Amino acid sequence: MISVQEADFDGAALTAALREGAGSGVGGIVTFVGYVRDYAPDSPTDTLFLEHYPGMCERELETIAETARARWNLDGTVIVHRVGALPRNAQIVFVAAASAHRGDAFRGCKYIIDALKTRAPFWKRETLSGGSSFWVEQRQSDQDRTDAWDEDSASKKEHP
């Protein structure tokens, strides 16, 4: 399941739906919920406004989920990402991966959140409590984590 939406989400309901849809062979589900937090060190965040490229964004999220399902033995995945104006501490993203084995579920979930941070076309504008705003730039550490997944995959193909 892939959803890009303005509305808030219910993580427990999403997990239950994944559990039901994934079948009786599931041994574990790993979930991640991200929240709007302060980005600026000197002034509290008031809101984070997220824009996305409709259609392209959902396709990229599906590609990321398909890649995770192909790399690990996952019985199902869920990605829900919110857009629009979100206040500080609001839920922003939900990612879940279901598998018979916990290792696959953990790796799948971590891969999905790492990849979506660098590959999905989202843009974030943070507004501080004082009224100033700025576009949030991608961090090199996020790109490094995504690149490490690609390097790991390439090395396994070269050395089975």
Short mmCIF file of C-alpha atoms in Angstrom, two decimals:
data_model
loop_
_atom_site.label_atom_id
_atom_site.label_comp_id
_atom_site.label_asym_id
_atom_site.label_seq_id
_atom_site.Cartn_x
_atom_site.Cartn_y
_atom_site.Cartn_z
CA MET A 1 0.00 0.00 0.00
CA ILE A 2 1.27 3.41 -1.00
CA SER A 3 -0.46 6.65 -0.01
CA VAL A 4 0.54 10.31 -0.22
CA GLN A 5 -2.09 12.29 1.66
CA GLU A 6 -2.85 15.40 3.69
CA ALA A 7 -4.87 13.52 6.32
CA ASP A 8 -3.29 12.06 9.43
CA PHE A 9 -2.93 8.29 9.66
CA ASP A 10 -3.58 5.60 12.26
CA GLY A 11 -0.43 3.50 12.59
CA ALA A 12 -2.18 0.73 14.53
CA ALA A 13 -4.88 0.40 11.85
CA LEU A 14 -2.25 0.37 9.07
CA THR A 15 -0.28 -2.33 10.90
CA ALA A 16 -3.42 -4.42 11.44
CA ALA A 17 -4.34 -4.15 7.74
CA LEU A 18 -0.83 -5.19 6.73
CA ARG A 19 -0.97 -8.14 9.15
CA GLU A 20 -4.30 -9.28 7.75
CA GLY A 21 -3.24 -8.87 4.13
CA ALA A 22 0.20 -10.45 4.47
CA GLY A 23 -1.07 -13.88 5.52
CA SER A 24 -0.41 -16.42 8.22
CA GLY A 25 3.26 -16.88 7.40
CA VAL A 26 4.20 -13.50 8.84
CA GLY A 27 6.43 -13.77 11.88
CA GLY A 28 6.95 -10.07 12.41
CA ILE A 29 6.15 -6.58 11.26
CA VAL A 30 8.58 -3.70 11.68
CA THR A 31 7.14 -0.19 11.63
CA PHE A 32 8.60 3.29 11.59
CA VAL A 33 6.73 6.52 12.31
CA GLY A 34 8.42 9.83 11.62
CA TYR A 35 7.36 13.14 13.20
CA VAL A 36 7.82 16.81 12.38
CA ARG A 37 10.66 18.05 14.56
CA ASP A 38 12.72 21.19 15.01
CA TYR A 39 15.31 21.53 12.24
CA ALA A 40 16.70 24.93 13.15
CA PRO A 41 18.92 25.05 16.23
CA ASP A 42 18.03 28.61 17.34
CA SER A 43 14.22 28.87 16.93
CA PRO A 44 11.43 26.31 17.33
CA THR A 45 9.68 24.95 14.26
CA ASP A 46 6.11 26.12 13.87
CA THR A 47 5.13 24.19 10.72
CA LEU A 48 6.66 22.06 8.03
CA PHE A 49 5.04 22.38 4.61
CA LEU A 50 5.56 19.41 2.30
CA GLU A 51 5.08 19.54 -1.43
CA HIS A 52 5.37 16.59 -3.79
CA TYR A 53 5.25 15.77 -7.46
CA PRO A 54 1.87 13.98 -7.80
CA GLY A 55 1.99 10.73 -9.72
CA MET A 56 5.77 10.65 -9.94
CA CYS A 57 6.07 10.57 -6.17
CA GLU A 58 3.71 7.61 -5.78
CA ARG A 59 5.48 5.73 -8.60
CA GLU A 60 8.86 6.27 -6.94
CA LEU A 61 7.52 5.07 -3.58
CA GLU A 62 6.13 1.94 -5.29
CA THR A 63 9.51 1.33 -6.94
CA ILE A 64 11.21 1.63 -3.55
CA ALA A 65 8.72 -0.84 -2.01
CA GLU A 66 9.14 -3.25 -4.95
CA THR A 67 12.92 -3.11 -4.56
CA ALA A 68 12.61 -3.92 -0.85
CA ARG A 69 10.27 -6.84 -1.55
CA ALA A 70 12.68 -8.18 -4.18
CA ARG A 71 15.78 -7.87 -1.97
CA TRP A 72 14.30 -9.35 1.19
CA ASN A 73 11.63 -11.95 1.82
CA LEU A 74 8.83 -9.49 2.56
CA ASP A 75 5.18 -10.50 2.58
CA GLY A 76 3.95 -6.92 2.42
CA THR A 77 4.89 -3.27 2.78
CA VAL A 78 3.12 -0.02 3.61
CA ILE A 79 4.26 3.54 2.93
CA VAL A 80 2.11 6.51 3.95
CA HIS A 81 3.59 10.00 3.60
CA ARG A 82 1.76 13.20 4.45
CA VAL A 83 1.91 16.46 2.52
CA GLY A 84 0.65 19.97 3.20
CA ALA A 85 1.16 22.09 6.32
CA LEU A 86 2.04 19.99 9.37
CA PRO A 87 2.57 21.38 12.87
CA ARG A 88 5.55 20.46 15.02
CA ASN A 89 5.18 16.92 16.48
CA ALA A 90 2.67 15.81 13.81
CA GLN A 91 3.07 12.41 12.20
CA ILE A 92 4.67 12.75 8.78
CA VAL A 93 5.53 9.25 7.54
CA PHE A 94 4.63 5.63 8.26
CA VAL A 95 6.63 2.71 6.87
CA ALA A 96 6.03 -0.97 7.60
CA ALA A 97 7.49 -4.24 6.36
CA ALA A 98 6.11 -7.71 7.11
CA SER A 99 8.08 -10.93 6.83
CA ALA A 100 8.34 -14.45 8.19
CA HIS A 101 11.72 -13.45 9.65
CA ARG A 102 12.55 -10.38 11.71
CA GLY A 103 15.85 -9.68 9.95
CA ASP A 104 14.16 -9.26 6.59
CA ALA A 105 11.44 -7.07 8.12
CA PHE A 106 13.99 -4.82 9.86
CA ARG A 107 16.20 -4.47 6.77
CA GLY A 108 13.21 -3.89 4.48
CA CYS A 109 11.75 -1.17 6.70
CA LYS A 110 15.11 0.56 7.14
CA TYR A 111 15.83 0.45 3.41
CA ILE A 112 12.43 1.94 2.56
CA ILE A 113 12.77 4.91 4.93
CA ASP A 114 16.37 5.55 3.85
CA ALA A 115 15.51 5.39 0.13
CA LEU A 116 12.37 7.52 0.30
CA LYS A 117 14.28 10.33 2.05
CA THR A 118 16.56 10.70 -0.98
CA ARG A 119 14.62 9.36 -3.97
CA ALA A 120 10.98 10.41 -3.54
CA PRO A 121 10.21 13.89 -4.89
CA PHE A 122 9.19 15.71 -1.69
CA TRP A 123 10.17 19.27 -0.84
CA LYS A 124 10.01 20.64 2.70
CA ARG A 125 9.66 24.28 3.74
CA GLU A 126 10.07 24.91 7.44
CA THR A 127 8.48 27.93 9.11
CA LEU A 128 9.91 28.94 12.47
CA SER A 129 7.94 30.36 15.39
CA GLY A 130 9.28 33.84 14.58
CA GLY A 131 7.77 33.70 11.08
CA SER A 132 10.89 33.14 8.97
CA SER A 133 10.93 30.17 6.62
CA PHE A 134 13.42 28.22 4.54
CA TRP A 135 13.60 25.14 2.32
CA VAL A 136 15.09 22.12 4.06
CA GLU A 137 18.10 20.78 2.19
CA GLN A 138 18.85 17.11 1.86
CA ARG A 139 21.55 15.99 4.26
CA GLN A 140 24.63 14.22 2.96
CA SER A 141 24.24 11.59 5.69
CA ASP A 142 20.84 10.61 4.24
CA GLN A 143 22.36 10.23 0.78
CA ASP A 144 25.26 8.22 2.23
CA ARG A 145 22.82 5.77 3.86
CA THR A 146 20.94 5.30 0.58
CA ASP A 147 24.19 4.87 -1.34
CA ALA A 148 25.33 2.21 1.15
CA TRP A 149 22.24 0.10 0.35
CA ASP A 150 23.09 0.32 -3.36
CA GLU A 151 26.73 -0.59 -2.71
CA ASP A 152 25.68 -3.54 -0.54
CA SER A 153 23.38 -4.81 -3.30
CA ALA A 154 26.08 -4.45 -5.96
CA SER A 155 28.69 -6.29 -3.89
CA LYS A 156 26.30 -9.22 -3.31
CA LYS A 157 25.69 -9.48 -7.08
CA GLU A 158 29.46 -9.53 -7.72
CA HIS A 159 30.20 -12.00 -4.88
CA PRO A 160 27.24 -14.33 -4.34
#
